[in-house]
Amino acid sequence: MSVEKLPFGKIDDCIDVELWMLKNSCGASAGILTYGGTLHSLSMPDKLGHFKDVLIGFDSLKGHLEHSAYQGQLVGRYANRLAKGEFFINGNKYSVTKNEKDTTCLHGGGEFSHAVWSAEPSGESSLILKYTSPAGSNGFPGKLNAEVVYTLTDENELVIDFRAKADEDTVINLTNHAYFNLGGFDAGNVLGHILQINADCFTPTDLYSIPTGELRPVEGTPFDFTQPKPIGLEINAAYDQLTNCKGYDHNFCLNERTPDISAAVVWEPVSGRVMEVFTDLPGVQLYTGNFLNNVPGKGGTVMNQYTGFCLETQYYPDTPNQPSFPQCTFKAGEEFRSKTSFKFSTYTS
Ligand code: GLA
């Protein structure tokens, strides 16, 4: 196992960005950038033992800076959407950055994703990233200290530990926005990946992708991934929740909130790679890269609709405005703590 630091260019010719490589003793590796705390690469073996980067994204810092749709980035202070860019805490109204259609706060206004985090290794398999979000940043209350630890185990599991604490009562929802293609970054689309999600319900959304408040049973809908099925099997169905956002871009309500049972399992039959997702959060956003359009990516590839998929573990979108959802308001000094992991193996049918 090893942790190595490499230079990865500069922002505005003056802010150094580092690439940290975690390598395990099986030959797998994870590359993490201090810019956005970005999971930049993740090299995992296929059924023949050949390693390939299973993340779509960019080769260079320029790509991340100019074309990012959150590829691999950390997201906060509030992952996913806040309707009308507002919410209330203790009767006080907070107005936050509206960076989507001038109406909605998406991914906390992009703050965590575009910040340069400080990094220090911990042992031979972990990297600790830290970032302080100033008081009132993007309209969110209080100063917030965030810490994210990436660990690559010898079992080919990438573990992400999230911690955050603010000095005022605030909302916190943190995630990682990696886009996976288990065939490899250059393997084309992910429609043939076989996906299972441990969720009996999902949260349907309005035309602004804001949950309506309904928890809709997946049974009998294209959102039923309770049994394994290809991502592409029903993606073009005439079902308004799919046609409204050109594919899957929805929160699934996980049946179990425990890191011991997988929230989702994905299998790519050609390479044989399998990825299991574990989390202690209540939801996961399945996003099939619906809005990627001709984005220049790694190794001369082009990222388009369905070139990758995201499984963003999270509190449900717009939770602060939806009293019936599991809540994510934290008191001043109270710690947000959560763990998500992506575990890789292979399977041949
Ligand atoms: C999330 C959202 C999508 C899209 C991507 C980033 O997954 O749910 O609608 O905004 O982020 O492009």
mmCIF file with all atom_site columns, C-alpha atoms in Angstrom, residues 186-289:
data_model
loop_
_atom_site.group_PDB
_atom_site.id
_atom_site.type_symbol
_atom_site.label_atom_id
_atom_site.label_alt_id
_atom_site.label_comp_id
_atom_site.label_asym_id
_atom_site.label_entity_id
_atom_site.label_seq_id
_atom_site.pdbx_PDB_ins_code
_atom_site.Cartn_x
_atom_site.Cartn_y
_atom_site.Cartn_z
_atom_site.occupancy
_atom_site.B_iso_or_equiv
_atom_site.pdbx_formal_charge
_atom_site.auth_seq_id
_atom_site.auth_comp_id
_atom_site.auth_asym_id
_atom_site.auth_atom_id
_atom_site.pdbx_PDB_model_num
ATOM 1   C CA . ASP A 1 186 ? -13.675 4.616  -22.810 1.00 0.00 ? 186 ASP A CA 1
ATOM 2   C CA . ALA A 1 187 ? -16.211 1.751  -22.972 1.00 0.00 ? 187 ALA A CA 1
ATOM 3   C CA . GLY A 1 188 ? -19.161 3.689  -24.422 1.00 0.00 ? 188 GLY A CA 1
ATOM 4   C CA . ASN A 1 189 ? -22.525 3.914  -22.710 1.00 0.00 ? 189 ASN A CA 1
ATOM 5   C CA . VAL A 1 190 ? -23.710 2.284  -19.496 1.00 0.00 ? 190 VAL A CA 1
ATOM 6   C CA . LEU A 1 191 ? -27.116 1.122  -20.717 1.00 0.00 ? 191 LEU A CA 1
ATOM 7   C CA . GLY A 1 192 ? -26.052 -2.555 -20.575 1.00 0.00 ? 192 GLY A CA 1
ATOM 8   C CA . HIS A 1 193 ? -24.888 -2.343 -16.950 1.00 0.00 ? 193 HIS A CA 1
ATOM 9   C CA . ILE A 1 194 ? -27.083 -4.482 -14.685 1.00 0.00 ? 194 ILE A CA 1
ATOM 10  C CA . LEU A 1 195 ? -28.297 -2.472 -11.702 1.00 0.00 ? 195 LEU A CA 1
ATOM 11  C CA . GLN A 1 196 ? -30.058 -3.403 -8.496  1.00 0.00 ? 196 GLN A CA 1
ATOM 12  C CA . ILE A 1 197 ? -31.121 -0.798 -5.921  1.00 0.00 ? 197 ILE A CA 1
ATOM 13  C CA . ASN A 1 198 ? -32.402 -1.735 -2.486  1.00 0.00 ? 198 ASN A CA 1
ATOM 14  C CA . ALA A 1 199 ? -35.299 0.725  -2.643  1.00 0.00 ? 199 ALA A CA 1
ATOM 15  C CA . ASP A 1 200 ? -39.044 0.084  -2.728  1.00 0.00 ? 200 ASP A CA 1
ATOM 16  C CA . CYS A 1 201 ? -39.844 3.784  -3.288  1.00 0.00 ? 201 CYS A CA 1
ATOM 17  C CA . PHE A 1 202 ? -38.433 6.805  -5.086  1.00 0.00 ? 202 PHE A CA 1
ATOM 18  C CA . THR A 1 203 ? -39.168 10.525 -4.880  1.00 0.00 ? 203 THR A CA 1
ATOM 19  C CA . PRO A 1 204 ? -40.905 11.763 -8.061  1.00 0.00 ? 204 PRO A CA 1
ATOM 20  C CA . THR A 1 205 ? -40.052 15.326 -9.046  1.00 0.00 ? 205 THR A CA 1
ATOM 21  C CA . ASP A 1 206 ? -41.667 18.361 -10.667 1.00 0.00 ? 206 ASP A CA 1
ATOM 22  C CA . LEU A 1 207 ? -40.357 20.101 -13.776 1.00 0.00 ? 207 LEU A CA 1
ATOM 23  C CA . TYR A 1 208 ? -37.629 21.768 -11.667 1.00 0.00 ? 208 TYR A CA 1
ATOM 24  C CA . SER A 1 209 ? -36.468 18.332 -10.455 1.00 0.00 ? 209 SER A CA 1
ATOM 25  C CA . ILE A 1 210 ? -37.769 19.141 -6.973  1.00 0.00 ? 210 ILE A CA 1
ATOM 26  C CA . PRO A 1 211 ? -39.448 16.253 -5.105  1.00 0.00 ? 211 PRO A CA 1
ATOM 27  C CA . THR A 1 212 ? -43.201 16.617 -4.942  1.00 0.00 ? 212 THR A CA 1
ATOM 28  C CA . GLY A 1 213 ? -43.190 15.079 -1.455  1.00 0.00 ? 213 GLY A CA 1
ATOM 29  C CA . GLU A 1 214 ? -44.633 11.784 -2.646  1.00 0.00 ? 214 GLU A CA 1
ATOM 30  C CA . LEU A 1 215 ? -42.778 8.546  -1.885  1.00 0.00 ? 215 LEU A CA 1
ATOM 31  C CA . ARG A 1 216 ? -43.890 6.512  -4.874  1.00 0.00 ? 216 ARG A CA 1
ATOM 32  C CA . PRO A 1 217 ? -43.606 2.697  -4.841  1.00 0.00 ? 217 PRO A CA 1
ATOM 33  C CA . VAL A 1 218 ? -41.262 1.580  -7.644  1.00 0.00 ? 218 VAL A CA 1
ATOM 34  C CA . GLU A 1 219 ? -43.334 -1.540 -8.279  1.00 0.00 ? 219 GLU A CA 1
ATOM 35  C CA . GLY A 1 220 ? -44.816 -1.532 -11.768 1.00 0.00 ? 220 GLY A CA 1
ATOM 36  C CA . THR A 1 221 ? -42.722 1.498  -12.852 1.00 0.00 ? 221 THR A CA 1
ATOM 37  C CA . PRO A 1 222 ? -39.413 1.805  -14.780 1.00 0.00 ? 222 PRO A CA 1
ATOM 38  C CA . PHE A 1 223 ? -37.907 2.743  -11.406 1.00 0.00 ? 223 PHE A CA 1
ATOM 39  C CA . ASP A 1 224 ? -38.172 -0.815 -10.139 1.00 0.00 ? 224 ASP A CA 1
ATOM 40  C CA . PHE A 1 225 ? -34.562 -1.937 -9.658  1.00 0.00 ? 225 PHE A CA 1
ATOM 41  C CA . THR A 1 226 ? -35.397 -4.212 -6.736  1.00 0.00 ? 226 THR A CA 1
ATOM 42  C CA . GLN A 1 227 ? -34.369 -7.107 -9.007  1.00 0.00 ? 227 GLN A CA 1
ATOM 43  C CA . PRO A 1 228 ? -31.269 -6.681 -11.211 1.00 0.00 ? 228 PRO A CA 1
ATOM 44  C CA . LYS A 1 229 ? -32.026 -5.232 -14.660 1.00 0.00 ? 229 LYS A CA 1
ATOM 45  C CA . PRO A 1 230 ? -30.138 -3.342 -17.387 1.00 0.00 ? 230 PRO A CA 1
ATOM 46  C CA . ILE A 1 231 ? -30.036 0.425  -16.794 1.00 0.00 ? 231 ILE A CA 1
ATOM 47  C CA . GLY A 1 232 ? -31.207 0.912  -20.380 1.00 0.00 ? 232 GLY A CA 1
ATOM 48  C CA . LEU A 1 233 ? -34.104 -1.566 -20.325 1.00 0.00 ? 233 LEU A CA 1
ATOM 49  C CA . GLU A 1 234 ? -36.821 1.018  -19.642 1.00 0.00 ? 234 GLU A CA 1
ATOM 50  C CA . ILE A 1 235 ? -34.899 4.297  -19.807 1.00 0.00 ? 235 ILE A CA 1
ATOM 51  C CA . ASN A 1 236 ? -36.834 5.361  -22.927 1.00 0.00 ? 236 ASN A CA 1
ATOM 52  C CA . ALA A 1 237 ? -40.255 4.408  -21.550 1.00 0.00 ? 237 ALA A CA 1
ATOM 53  C CA . ALA A 1 238 ? -43.054 6.934  -21.998 1.00 0.00 ? 238 ALA A CA 1
ATOM 54  C CA . TYR A 1 239 ? -43.128 7.668  -18.264 1.00 0.00 ? 239 TYR A CA 1
ATOM 55  C CA . ASP A 1 240 ? -43.170 11.359 -17.373 1.00 0.00 ? 240 ASP A CA 1
ATOM 56  C CA . GLN A 1 241 ? -40.549 10.992 -14.623 1.00 0.00 ? 241 GLN A CA 1
ATOM 57  C CA . LEU A 1 242 ? -38.084 9.747  -17.241 1.00 0.00 ? 242 LEU A CA 1
ATOM 58  C CA . THR A 1 243 ? -39.054 11.969 -20.167 1.00 0.00 ? 243 THR A CA 1
ATOM 59  C CA . ASN A 1 244 ? -38.968 15.118 -17.968 1.00 0.00 ? 244 ASN A CA 1
ATOM 60  C CA . CYS A 1 245 ? -35.259 14.738 -17.320 1.00 0.00 ? 245 CYS A CA 1
ATOM 61  C CA . LYS A 1 246 ? -34.055 12.641 -20.281 1.00 0.00 ? 246 LYS A CA 1
ATOM 62  C CA . GLY A 1 247 ? -33.353 9.545  -18.176 1.00 0.00 ? 247 GLY A CA 1
ATOM 63  C CA . TYR A 1 248 ? -32.903 8.690  -14.517 1.00 0.00 ? 248 TYR A CA 1
ATOM 64  C CA . ASP A 1 249 ? -32.113 11.641 -12.263 1.00 0.00 ? 249 ASP A CA 1
ATOM 65  C CA . HIS A 1 250 ? -33.958 10.669 -9.123  1.00 0.00 ? 250 HIS A CA 1
ATOM 66  C CA . ASN A 1 251 ? -33.576 9.904  -5.467  1.00 0.00 ? 251 ASN A CA 1
ATOM 67  C CA . PHE A 1 252 ? -34.296 6.340  -4.374  1.00 0.00 ? 252 PHE A CA 1
ATOM 68  C CA . CYS A 1 253 ? -35.442 5.849  -0.775  1.00 0.00 ? 253 CYS A CA 1
ATOM 69  C CA . LEU A 1 254 ? -33.205 3.124  0.597   1.00 0.00 ? 254 LEU A CA 1
ATOM 70  C CA . ASN A 1 255 ? -34.923 0.312  2.473   1.00 0.00 ? 255 ASN A CA 1
ATOM 71  C CA . GLU A 1 256 ? -32.058 -0.041 4.934   1.00 0.00 ? 256 GLU A CA 1
ATOM 72  C CA . ARG A 1 257 ? -29.858 2.639  6.489   1.00 0.00 ? 257 ARG A CA 1
ATOM 73  C CA . THR A 1 258 ? -26.935 0.476  7.409   1.00 0.00 ? 258 THR A CA 1
ATOM 74  C CA . PRO A 1 259 ? -23.462 0.077  5.977   1.00 0.00 ? 259 PRO A CA 1
ATOM 75  C CA . ASP A 1 260 ? -23.825 -3.728 6.296   1.00 0.00 ? 260 ASP A CA 1
ATOM 76  C CA . ILE A 1 261 ? -26.345 -4.192 3.468   1.00 0.00 ? 261 ILE A CA 1
ATOM 77  C CA . SER A 1 262 ? -25.620 -2.915 -0.016  1.00 0.00 ? 262 SER A CA 1
ATOM 78  C CA . ALA A 1 263 ? -27.702 0.048  -1.127  1.00 0.00 ? 263 ALA A CA 1
ATOM 79  C CA . ALA A 1 264 ? -26.993 -0.803 -4.768  1.00 0.00 ? 264 ALA A CA 1
ATOM 80  C CA . VAL A 1 265 ? -25.088 -3.347 -6.855  1.00 0.00 ? 265 VAL A CA 1
ATOM 81  C CA . VAL A 1 266 ? -23.955 -2.790 -10.432 1.00 0.00 ? 266 VAL A CA 1
ATOM 82  C CA . TRP A 1 267 ? -22.530 -5.445 -12.754 1.00 0.00 ? 267 TRP A CA 1
ATOM 83  C CA . GLU A 1 268 ? -20.974 -4.845 -16.158 1.00 0.00 ? 268 GLU A CA 1
ATOM 84  C CA . PRO A 1 269 ? -21.195 -8.182 -18.025 1.00 0.00 ? 269 PRO A CA 1
ATOM 85  C CA . VAL A 1 270 ? -18.366 -7.676 -20.581 1.00 0.00 ? 270 VAL A CA 1
ATOM 86  C CA . SER A 1 271 ? -15.614 -6.800 -18.089 1.00 0.00 ? 271 SER A CA 1
ATOM 87  C CA . GLY A 1 272 ? -17.275 -8.764 -15.285 1.00 0.00 ? 272 GLY A CA 1
ATOM 88  C CA . ARG A 1 273 ? -16.692 -5.853 -12.894 1.00 0.00 ? 273 ARG A CA 1
ATOM 89  C CA . VAL A 1 274 ? -19.136 -5.540 -9.996  1.00 0.00 ? 274 VAL A CA 1
ATOM 90  C CA . MET A 1 275 ? -19.542 -2.493 -7.774  1.00 0.00 ? 275 MET A CA 1
ATOM 91  C CA . GLU A 1 276 ? -21.461 -2.615 -4.512  1.00 0.00 ? 276 GLU A CA 1
ATOM 92  C CA . VAL A 1 277 ? -22.467 0.649  -2.839  1.00 0.00 ? 277 VAL A CA 1
ATOM 93  C CA . PHE A 1 278 ? -22.827 0.857  0.935   1.00 0.00 ? 278 PHE A CA 1
ATOM 94  C CA . THR A 1 279 ? -24.066 3.853  2.884   1.00 0.00 ? 279 THR A CA 1
ATOM 95  C CA . ASP A 1 280 ? -25.639 4.946  6.145   1.00 0.00 ? 280 ASP A CA 1
ATOM 96  C CA . LEU A 1 281 ? -27.593 7.730  4.398   1.00 0.00 ? 281 LEU A CA 1
ATOM 97  C CA . PRO A 1 282 ? -31.316 7.420  3.597   1.00 0.00 ? 282 PRO A CA 1
ATOM 98  C CA . GLY A 1 283 ? -31.167 8.011  -0.169  1.00 0.00 ? 283 GLY A CA 1
ATOM 99  C CA . VAL A 1 284 ? -29.212 7.584  -3.353  1.00 0.00 ? 284 VAL A CA 1
ATOM 100 C CA . GLN A 1 285 ? -29.519 9.641  -6.544  1.00 0.00 ? 285 GLN A CA 1
ATOM 101 C CA . LEU A 1 286 ? -29.336 7.591  -9.720  1.00 0.00 ? 286 LEU A CA 1
ATOM 102 C CA . TYR A 1 287 ? -28.204 9.984  -12.445 1.00 0.00 ? 287 TYR A CA 1
ATOM 103 C CA . THR A 1 288 ? -27.487 8.569  -15.888 1.00 0.00 ? 288 THR A CA 1
ATOM 104 C CA . GLY A 1 289 ? -25.506 11.541 -17.189 1.00 0.00 ? 289 GLY A CA 1
#
